[in-house]
Amino acid sequence: MTEGKVLKLENIETGYRGVQVLWGVNVDVGPKEIVAVLGPNGAGKTTLMKATMGFLKVWKGSIIFLGRDITKIPSHERVKLGITLVPEGRSIFPNMTVEENLMMGAYMYNIKKDHRVIEMLEVVYNLFPILQERRSQKAGTLSGGQQQMLAIGRALMTNPKILLLDEPTLGLAPKLAGEVLNTVAKLRDELGLSILLVEEKVLLATNIADRIYIMNQGRIEHEFLKEDLTKKEEILQKYIGF
Amino acid sequence: MSEELLKLQEISKSFGGIRALKNVSLTISIGERLAIIGPNGAGKTTLFNVINGVYKPDTGRVFFANVDVTDLPAFKRTRMGMARAFQIPRPFPTMSVLDNVMVSALFAGKFKSVGEARERADEVLELVGLANKKHELAVNLTSPEKKLLELARALAPKPKLLLLDEIVAGIPPAEVDRIMLLVRNVSEKENIAVVALVEHVMRVLKYVERVIFLHEGRVLMDDKPEKVLSSETVKNIYLGRIYD
Amino acid sequence: MADPGYLAFYIATGLLLGTFYGLATVGLSFTFGILKILNSGHGSFIMIGAYVSYWSFVILGLPPLVSALLAFLIGFMLGLGLYYGIVSRILGGPELISLVLMFAMGILLQEFAKFVWTPTIRGFTWDLGRVSLFGYAYPTTRIVGGVVSAVIALGLYIFLYRTKVGRAIRSVVESAEGATLCGVNVNRIYAISLAIALGLTIASGGLATLYVSGGIEPYMGDPYTTRAFAIAVLGGLTSPFGAFIAGLLFGVIENLSYVLLSLTNVANPFSMTRFIAFAMILVVLLVRPQGIMRR
Amino acid sequence: MDFKKYYPLIPMFIISVILLAVRLAAPELSQIVSLALFYVALGEAFNIFTGLTLYVCFGYVAFVALGMYGSGLALKYILATSNPPLVTTILFSFAVAGFFAFILALVVGSIGLRLRGAFFAIATVGLSEGLKNFIEGTGIWGGSSGLIIAGDLISSYGHETYVFVSTELADYLMFAVYVLSLLVMFLITKSRFGYGLTALKEDEDVANVMGVNTVRYKLMTFVISAALAGMIGATKMLKDLVIYPPQAFAISYTVEAIVITMLGGLGTVTGPVIGGLVYSILKYMLTVSFPGLQLLILAPVLIAVCVLFPYGIVGWVKRRFRGTLIDYLLV
Amino acid sequence: MAQTKALAITILVAVVFAALGYLAGQMTAPRTGATVTVTSYATVTSYVTVSRTVTPTTSPVAVPEKITIGLTLGLSGAYSYASTQGLRGIQIAVKWINEVYGGINLGGKKVKIELKYYDDQSNKELVPSLYEQLIKVDKVDFLLGPYGSPLVFVAAPVAEKYGKLMINWMGTSDVIHEQGYKMIVMVSTHSGSQMKPAMEMVKSLDPNAKVAIIYKEDEHNRLLAQGAREAAKQLGLQVVFDKSYPVDIKDFTPIFTEMATYKPDVIVICPHEADGILAATQLAELNINAKLMIMGFVPSLASFKRALGNLAEGWAGTNQWSVGASYTPDDAKALGYEWFGPTEEEVLNLYKQIAPPEDFPSEHTGAGAAAVLILAKAIEKAQSLDPQVVRNTLNTMKVMTFYGPFQIDPTTGKQIAHKEILSQWQQGKFVPIWPPEIALSKPVYPIPTWDEKRQGKQAVPS
């Protein structure tokens, strides 16, 4: 199991201002794999994402990315290594145009000379044609779903090896939520990305995930492997906590 | 159970072209306990914000205890006996737990002196089970504790109407029962009407008498819990989403 | 007084003065917009710029427009040092602390200037002649200075909208988290922003000598601080271009209100122009708290 | 049973008694004490508004200046028309000073306090400058020629009283204003009003939902703070017996008030007392020891304090000794 | 609750009563003894116990080791340039008395002077406490006033309280000496009279001249302008423009442009240092010409000449004193004054020893030096260190220094003898041109235009 993992979180403990939130969390993501972390509000999912990204100092444990310990590397350096996050609040740049937002994703490349930038932009526009349509519109004027697409698109522009998605369906109508998650599946299938996904819409997530962790009160309580994913009732039960 | 406490008449509210609430009308009686359910984005929180005065509705009126409160600011409604627990707890971070509850008792309730308010705060903290943490700073509480604090703050002024926004989300199952039981007891004892917003209806089902199903800003159903849950429409829209 | 050239002269000189005001305020807005630091020692940096301009003129014979570049570089280095040495350590603290810090910084610069260059009032004459329009003589230096200020503002615009670092700065303003997720080193962007802001402020101090060519002394900066604050407010506080436009407006208001007040025979029209300008800002804030530029 | 609540008054009482004792026992230090008292009172009055609401008024000096003008005008008027006992004259001048500042605060507050946070702060930037230029521009209240009442006082009460008012009475009155602002601040923090303000400071929206009339509370604090500033101005007028607009509206007063509260600890009752004492004594000592260089030394010291104690001296002590008796006694 | 409130009230009442009690004691004491007047202050001085009623005699006094003089100046802040120049003057005078003159002759012994000064940061806040420090801790014998009228007002109560004599050298406001202070004596011309000689000169040069007055909106320059205005009216000169500019001025364009439309023959500007130089450079920049341009003391400054170069030609300045405009022992003899102090040559030599080479003395230097010299002369004459005795001696003193004549109004301490001197930049030198008794050259009128001066033309007297 250890070999060939893209991301491995070992025994992570962390929290805010002296209050511990995560208690020894172990999560790993393999190549071309979608791993979903499910759990109720306040379970510590977002904290986990922040710790992985380096926004939060890890008190104990280590983060291994492609065999390299990145626990002490600053966030922007992690991005350069190939990890990026689509955060809960999306953090897009509302007063910049759609294309400027995407180009910010390619910040670490030489935009004019590097052919990869053009390629990645094409990939993103193919995935989300609506973004191409609105390329010169200010990002703040997009609808919620479109902003989510833009946030994912911008993350893709950093050419990541693994994508962290924090509640990409939050605040989206059910139909749209489904569409977004289908796109996430496409990222795996077509681009070969590894994805760590945090979700509250349990059954939507089970549709695309390869593996599922159930998290509660800062601990991983269950892990469902690929073969278990058919037992939706059981997952739901564990999730709701009846 | 017959006297009406809160009445919403044809409430509509839009945000930048999106209509969050569409002609919502409903009545809540004194001492009644009900749950408002609906998927994310159904307009539940907006409805709460209209009830307690954070938003002003575009059209429609709000009556509380037979007074038209549509144009009253939030703090005045609170003083009339509305109390609200926020979905994402917003305690005053660098005040102690006790002080947090005291503020509520002092300003929303009839406890005008600091001493009385402290007594009331102690009482409520005992009730919700936070008495041992009362000198902690609110920011240092865990998420479930913050929820309890939110509840304690809502209960402190002895309200007539308790608005609970996702009070059990993120709370361990064992605790859910304790909290809901507590809410029911207080409600029965002090004749407080309770409106709970919930996404996972199953958890609170046995503690409410009535369920309103909200979908895309409209009231789709308003009935006994069992009836609402057995309804095909609700299943399709709400549970169906989960079972997508 | 019905002479149209008279009124035109007031508007034109107001605009020219406004370009300087604008440039002197851009740095203030920049610091506040990006680092949320209110530079209460702003005027002292302008004063340093004026000295840079003076000494370059006296020792090296450089005209103020050329030495503005030198001033910018000095400000840039000062900004980098200030950020890594002090400012980065207080970013997480209470907001007012930065105000106290920059105030102390301002005093330090003043006393430094007094200590090194003595309180003697310095001055020099840099004369390129005058351009005569409608019977009024416009000093050429001011026209050139106005053009240079506008060019610098335009340069800043191009920098912010057309270069990589500029985009990074804008992205940090909108969402520091988002910028980090794009691989931007936010800390470094803060440092660069402070450096640019102080660079621009000190450069504008160099251009200030086009007006105060004869009044350079360690305490000359103080009046600029309050004025820059007022202009920044008018421009929406966080927007550098808003600040520049507001500077133009402020220059014109000062000059035009003088004309109007001098007609009405109010006791001291020139002092009243200050009152009018500040009163106007209060009104603007009440009507449009977000400043004149934002939607 | 609630006596405990007032224990924190003990350290404050001790500090005040020491100040008074020094003033009485060592006449050669009387003007230093008076300087310290001015800064302490100014910091405390400023703290009542800014410390309790976290709103900053950049034009705060306008209230001090209006207090000076109010009391100066009252003295000028009363000394020109009649010759009442000194106590009446001074009480009258205080009342007018407080009233002037009160009215200005009411007007500015009821319009300006609708703005949130930073916007209020910057809206008040022009307040003092605008007022100063208005007085100079229109020439009212003596305009730039200033308002000078030393002569009126001498001709009405004689030379002895003039000296006494300026070098003794003004200092004791400043002490009284300092004690008053200290008590006001303390009583506010321990009252229902204070709880409402703390809530407002922490989260204005939630406080409003909880029944705190935030707009009125902000205004009330603002007006109280301004009226105290007006009284400080009145005392200052009795001390200086002269007022010129540039000195009265010196922006450095506002900044010094901020420095003092930040130095001591924003929002704490004792903070401005400690901050004011430290600031004035430091400033004075440096002035006496290094004439001409004191600011060159003071500025780096301030910078160092900013970096080392961002929450002020009292704030730092309270954090360091959280939960102990020291934390409890220092409020 | 009742208990707690009671406690709070008790504390409040206790504190207030403590204060009030002391106050009451203080208040009643001096008022009952009001008839005693100033005599009681004599006890403050430890050196001598000469009663006020005793006329000063040359009877032997307890001669101290040294005499200390104290003051504060704005070495930093807005007054720093003027204060630095003033301090240099004070130091020159002290040095001259100690080294050239040998010390103050007190009962046959030569006593040296020691100087003690602090920096008040051009701000009134520290002034009272620093003066108290000087009097009570440093135990100085005599005081010089701080620089600037606003600060003199604030220092006055302390000096009056301790009965210390304070020589005011640069608090020129006329109002200071109208308040009823007893221990404050002025050595310089008051603001209100400073512009009078200038207007007299204009009248003699061109009786029909149109005069424009522009002044800074502060107490000093407002008085200056007022004096000019009144003198013009008396002399029948036509004032066509009379407006003020704000203290924070950085651009004169609006007011100069309006003034130019009135086409004045004589421009009179009442400024302080920085804005004065600024006004001159901007007049040049805007090419506004007049037949004569007069300013307050600013043209006499080294920095004025440096900033304007040849453009300074023809500028006239009215000064308390300037280099080249010194009085001499001969003048003293002619005008019936007793001469005391160094000659201009000595002053310039001493100045060179303490100031950077590019600077030369200004009127502040002169005033500072004069204050020390007058004080020293008065002590010597009184043969006493009792402030009251020295104060009385000053009443009858008629002394001339290089700075000019000294004579005061006995009750108010106002200066009545000293006069402003007008000088003009002529051929690279700042030459006295008015009043005629001290003039070394004739006024140039009209002066060359800006364009002529840019081409190198100088103001040459006919």
Coordinates of C-alpha atoms in Angstrom, one line a residue, chain D residues 8 14-15 17 31 54 60 92 98 100 102-103 114 126 138 159 171 185-186 222 264 290 310 331:
Chain D
P8 CA -9.5 45.8 40.5
I14 CA -2.9 53.0 44.6
I15 CA -1.5 54.5 41.4
V17 CA -2.8 58.1 45.3
Q31 CA 4.7 69.8 36.2
L54 CA -12.7 49.3 18.3
Y60 CA -10.4 63.0 18.2
F92 CA -19.3 77.5 34.1
G98 CA -18.3 69.6 28.0
F100 CA -19.4 72.0 23.1
F102 CA -20.9 66.8 23.5
I103 CA -22.8 68.6 20.7
R114 CA -23.6 54.6 10.5
G126 CA -10.9 65.6 8.1
T138 CA -13.8 82.6 9.1
H159 CA -1.7 87.9 39.6
D171 CA -3.3 70.1 37.7
M185 CA -14.4 53.4 32.1
F186 CA -14.4 51.0 35.0
F222 CA -18.7 58.3 21.6
G264 CA -0.8 50.2 27.7
F290 CA 19.3 64.1 25.5
P310 CA 1.5 44.3 20.1
V331 CA -8.7 45.1 34.2

